[in-house]
Short mmCIF file of C-alpha atoms in Angstrom, two decimals:
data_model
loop_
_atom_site.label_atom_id
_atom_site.label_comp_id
_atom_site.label_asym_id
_atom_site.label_seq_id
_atom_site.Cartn_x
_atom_site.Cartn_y
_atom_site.Cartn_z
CA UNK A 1 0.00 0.00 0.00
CA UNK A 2 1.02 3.60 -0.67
CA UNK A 3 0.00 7.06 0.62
CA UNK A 4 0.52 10.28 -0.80
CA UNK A 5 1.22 12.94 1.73
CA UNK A 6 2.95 16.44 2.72
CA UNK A 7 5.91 16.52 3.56
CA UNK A 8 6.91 16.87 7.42
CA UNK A 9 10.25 18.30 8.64
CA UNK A 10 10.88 14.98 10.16
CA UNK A 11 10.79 13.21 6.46
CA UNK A 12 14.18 15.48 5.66
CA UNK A 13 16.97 12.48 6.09
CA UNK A 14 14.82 10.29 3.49
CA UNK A 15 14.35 12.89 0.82
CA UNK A 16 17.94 13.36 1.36
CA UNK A 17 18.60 10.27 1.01
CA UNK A 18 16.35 9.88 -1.94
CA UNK A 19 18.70 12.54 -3.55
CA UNK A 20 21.91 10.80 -2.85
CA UNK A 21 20.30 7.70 -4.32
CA UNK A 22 19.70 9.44 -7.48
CA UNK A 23 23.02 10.98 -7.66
CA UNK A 24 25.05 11.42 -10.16
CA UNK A 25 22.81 10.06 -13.09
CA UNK A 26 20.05 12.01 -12.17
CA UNK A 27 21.50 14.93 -9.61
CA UNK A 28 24.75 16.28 -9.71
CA UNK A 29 26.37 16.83 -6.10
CA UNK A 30 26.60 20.62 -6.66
CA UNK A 31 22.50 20.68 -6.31
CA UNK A 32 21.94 18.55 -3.05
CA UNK A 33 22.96 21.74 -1.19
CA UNK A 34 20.15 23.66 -2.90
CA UNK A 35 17.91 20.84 -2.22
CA UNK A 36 18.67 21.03 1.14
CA UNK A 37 17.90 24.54 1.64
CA UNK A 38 14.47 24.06 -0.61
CA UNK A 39 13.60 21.27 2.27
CA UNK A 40 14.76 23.50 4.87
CA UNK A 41 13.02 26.91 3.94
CA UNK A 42 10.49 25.99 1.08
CA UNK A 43 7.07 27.21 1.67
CA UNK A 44 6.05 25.83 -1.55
CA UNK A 45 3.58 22.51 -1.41
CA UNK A 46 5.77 19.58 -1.20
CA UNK A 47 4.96 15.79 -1.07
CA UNK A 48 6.16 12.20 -0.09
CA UNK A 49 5.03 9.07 -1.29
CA UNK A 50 5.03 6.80 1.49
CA UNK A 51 4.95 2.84 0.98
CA UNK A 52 3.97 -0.20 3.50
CA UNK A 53 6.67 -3.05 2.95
CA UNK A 54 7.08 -5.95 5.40
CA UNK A 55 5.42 -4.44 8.30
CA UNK A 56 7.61 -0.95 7.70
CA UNK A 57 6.58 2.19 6.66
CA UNK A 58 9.47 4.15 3.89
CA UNK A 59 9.43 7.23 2.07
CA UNK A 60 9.98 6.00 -1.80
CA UNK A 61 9.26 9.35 -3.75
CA UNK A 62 8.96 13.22 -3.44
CA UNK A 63 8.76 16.12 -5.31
CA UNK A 64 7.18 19.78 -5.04
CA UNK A 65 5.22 22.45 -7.35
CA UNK A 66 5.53 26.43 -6.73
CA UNK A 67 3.27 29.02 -7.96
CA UNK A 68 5.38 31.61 -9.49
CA UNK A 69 4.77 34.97 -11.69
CA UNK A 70 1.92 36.52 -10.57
CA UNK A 71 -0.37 32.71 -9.84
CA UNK A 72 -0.45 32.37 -13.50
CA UNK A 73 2.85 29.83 -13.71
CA UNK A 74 3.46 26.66 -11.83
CA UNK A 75 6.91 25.01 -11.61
CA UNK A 76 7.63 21.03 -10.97
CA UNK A 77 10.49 21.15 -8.16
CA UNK A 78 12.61 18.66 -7.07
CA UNK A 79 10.77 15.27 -8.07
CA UNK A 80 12.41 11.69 -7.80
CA UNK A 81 12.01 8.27 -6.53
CA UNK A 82 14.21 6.04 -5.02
CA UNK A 83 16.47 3.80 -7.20
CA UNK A 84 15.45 0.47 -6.31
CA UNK A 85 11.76 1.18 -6.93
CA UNK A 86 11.89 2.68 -10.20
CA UNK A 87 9.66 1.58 -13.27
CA UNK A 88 7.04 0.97 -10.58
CA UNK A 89 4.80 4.25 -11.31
CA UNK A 90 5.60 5.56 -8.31
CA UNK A 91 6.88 8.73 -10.66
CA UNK A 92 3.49 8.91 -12.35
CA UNK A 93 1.29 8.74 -9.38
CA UNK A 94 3.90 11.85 -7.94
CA UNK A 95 3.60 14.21 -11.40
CA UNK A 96 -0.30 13.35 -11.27
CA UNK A 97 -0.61 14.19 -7.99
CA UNK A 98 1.13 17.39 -8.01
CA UNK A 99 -0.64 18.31 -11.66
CA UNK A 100 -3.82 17.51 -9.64
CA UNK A 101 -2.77 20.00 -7.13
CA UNK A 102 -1.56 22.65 -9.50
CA UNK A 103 -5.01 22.51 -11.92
CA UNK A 104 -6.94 23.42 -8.75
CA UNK A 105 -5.50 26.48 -8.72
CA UNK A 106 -8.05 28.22 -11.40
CA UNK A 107 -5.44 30.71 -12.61
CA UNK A 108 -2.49 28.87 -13.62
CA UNK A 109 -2.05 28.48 -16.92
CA UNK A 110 1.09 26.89 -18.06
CA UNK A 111 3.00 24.54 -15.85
CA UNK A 112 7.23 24.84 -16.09
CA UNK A 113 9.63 22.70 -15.47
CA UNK A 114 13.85 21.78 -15.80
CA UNK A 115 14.70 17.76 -16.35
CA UNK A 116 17.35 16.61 -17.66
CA UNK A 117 17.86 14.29 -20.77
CA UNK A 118 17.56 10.87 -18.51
CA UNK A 119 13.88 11.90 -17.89
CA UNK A 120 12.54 14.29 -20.41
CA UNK A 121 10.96 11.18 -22.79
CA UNK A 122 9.10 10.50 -18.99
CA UNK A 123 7.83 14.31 -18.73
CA UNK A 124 6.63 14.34 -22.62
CA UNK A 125 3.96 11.67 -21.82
CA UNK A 126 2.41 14.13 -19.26
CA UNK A 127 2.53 16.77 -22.47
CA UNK A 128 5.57 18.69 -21.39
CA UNK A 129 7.43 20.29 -24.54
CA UNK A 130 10.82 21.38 -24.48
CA UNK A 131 11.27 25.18 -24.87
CA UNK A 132 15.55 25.08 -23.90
CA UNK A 133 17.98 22.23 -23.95
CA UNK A 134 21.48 23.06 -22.09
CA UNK A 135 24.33 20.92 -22.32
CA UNK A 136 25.62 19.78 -18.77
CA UNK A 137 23.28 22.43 -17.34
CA UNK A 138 23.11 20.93 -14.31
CA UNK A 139 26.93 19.28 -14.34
CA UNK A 140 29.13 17.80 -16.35
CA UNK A 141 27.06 14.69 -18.47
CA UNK A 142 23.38 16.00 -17.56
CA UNK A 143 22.01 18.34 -19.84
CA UNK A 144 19.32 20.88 -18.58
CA UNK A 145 15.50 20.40 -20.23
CA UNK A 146 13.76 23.30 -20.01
CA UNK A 147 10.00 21.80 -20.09
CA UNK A 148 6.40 23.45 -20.44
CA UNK A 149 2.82 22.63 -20.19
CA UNK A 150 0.13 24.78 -21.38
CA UNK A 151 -3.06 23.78 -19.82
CA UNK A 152 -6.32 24.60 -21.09
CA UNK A 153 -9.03 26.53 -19.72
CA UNK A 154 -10.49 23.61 -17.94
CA UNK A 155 -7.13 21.97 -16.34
CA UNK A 156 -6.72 19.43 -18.71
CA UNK A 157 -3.45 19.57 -20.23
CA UNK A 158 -2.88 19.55 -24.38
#
């Protein structure tokens, strides 16, 4: 079983160590410190994916959203999901779940986000375009995708 939930100061340690998990395919070292200051001051929504194995409870996933320039623009922030659980849709049920969350806002129009090649393809299938492509925009091997979705009047995304 799995629960989608806020985050709580007291999940810090296993986003962090979601991070290091994902790094240096998916991170590069330079950003955990930012990370670590988004967990530490962020006032932004930000959720965990929580998942019942053997009796024990674990954090498996989080990521954030942010409502930026003027309500109208929503950014993805800091989404991943532990190595040893991925290809499980625990990614999918995150970016739904914090598209859900953004569409309920009734002004936000377009949805932003930065990815890098390794997960782009995954954004696409959500309807996220590239707008900027970087080369080792985020470190040396991981190119920066700049990424938008344009919703429609109704939330539903083109």
């Amino acid at each position: 079983m799995q629960t989608v939930r806020p985050y709580r100061a007291g999940d810090r340690d296993a986003c962090l160590a979601l991070f290091d998990g994902n790094t240096p395919r998916f991170f590069d070292p330079s950003e955990r410190a930012a990370f670590v200051a988004w967990l530490e001051a962020s006032t932004q929504p930000y959720l965990v994916i929580e998942r019942a194995v053997e009796g024990t409870t674990r954090i498996v996933a989080c990521g954030g959203h942010a409502i930026e320039a003027g309500g109208t623009v929503a950014s993805l922030c800091w989404g991943m999901v532990a190595q040893d659980v991925h290809g499980q849709g625990l990614g999918r049920a995150l970016t739904q779940a914090r598209l859900d969350a953004i569409r309920a806002v009734p002004q936000v129009a377009r949805v932003s986000m930065n990815t890098s090649q390794h997960t782009q393809g995954f954004y696409a299938r959500f309807g996220f375009v590239p707008v900027k492509v970087t080369p080792d925009g985020f470190g040396p091997g991981i190119d920066q995708w700049d990424m938008m979705l344009q919703l429609t009047a109704r939330g539903a995304h083109r």
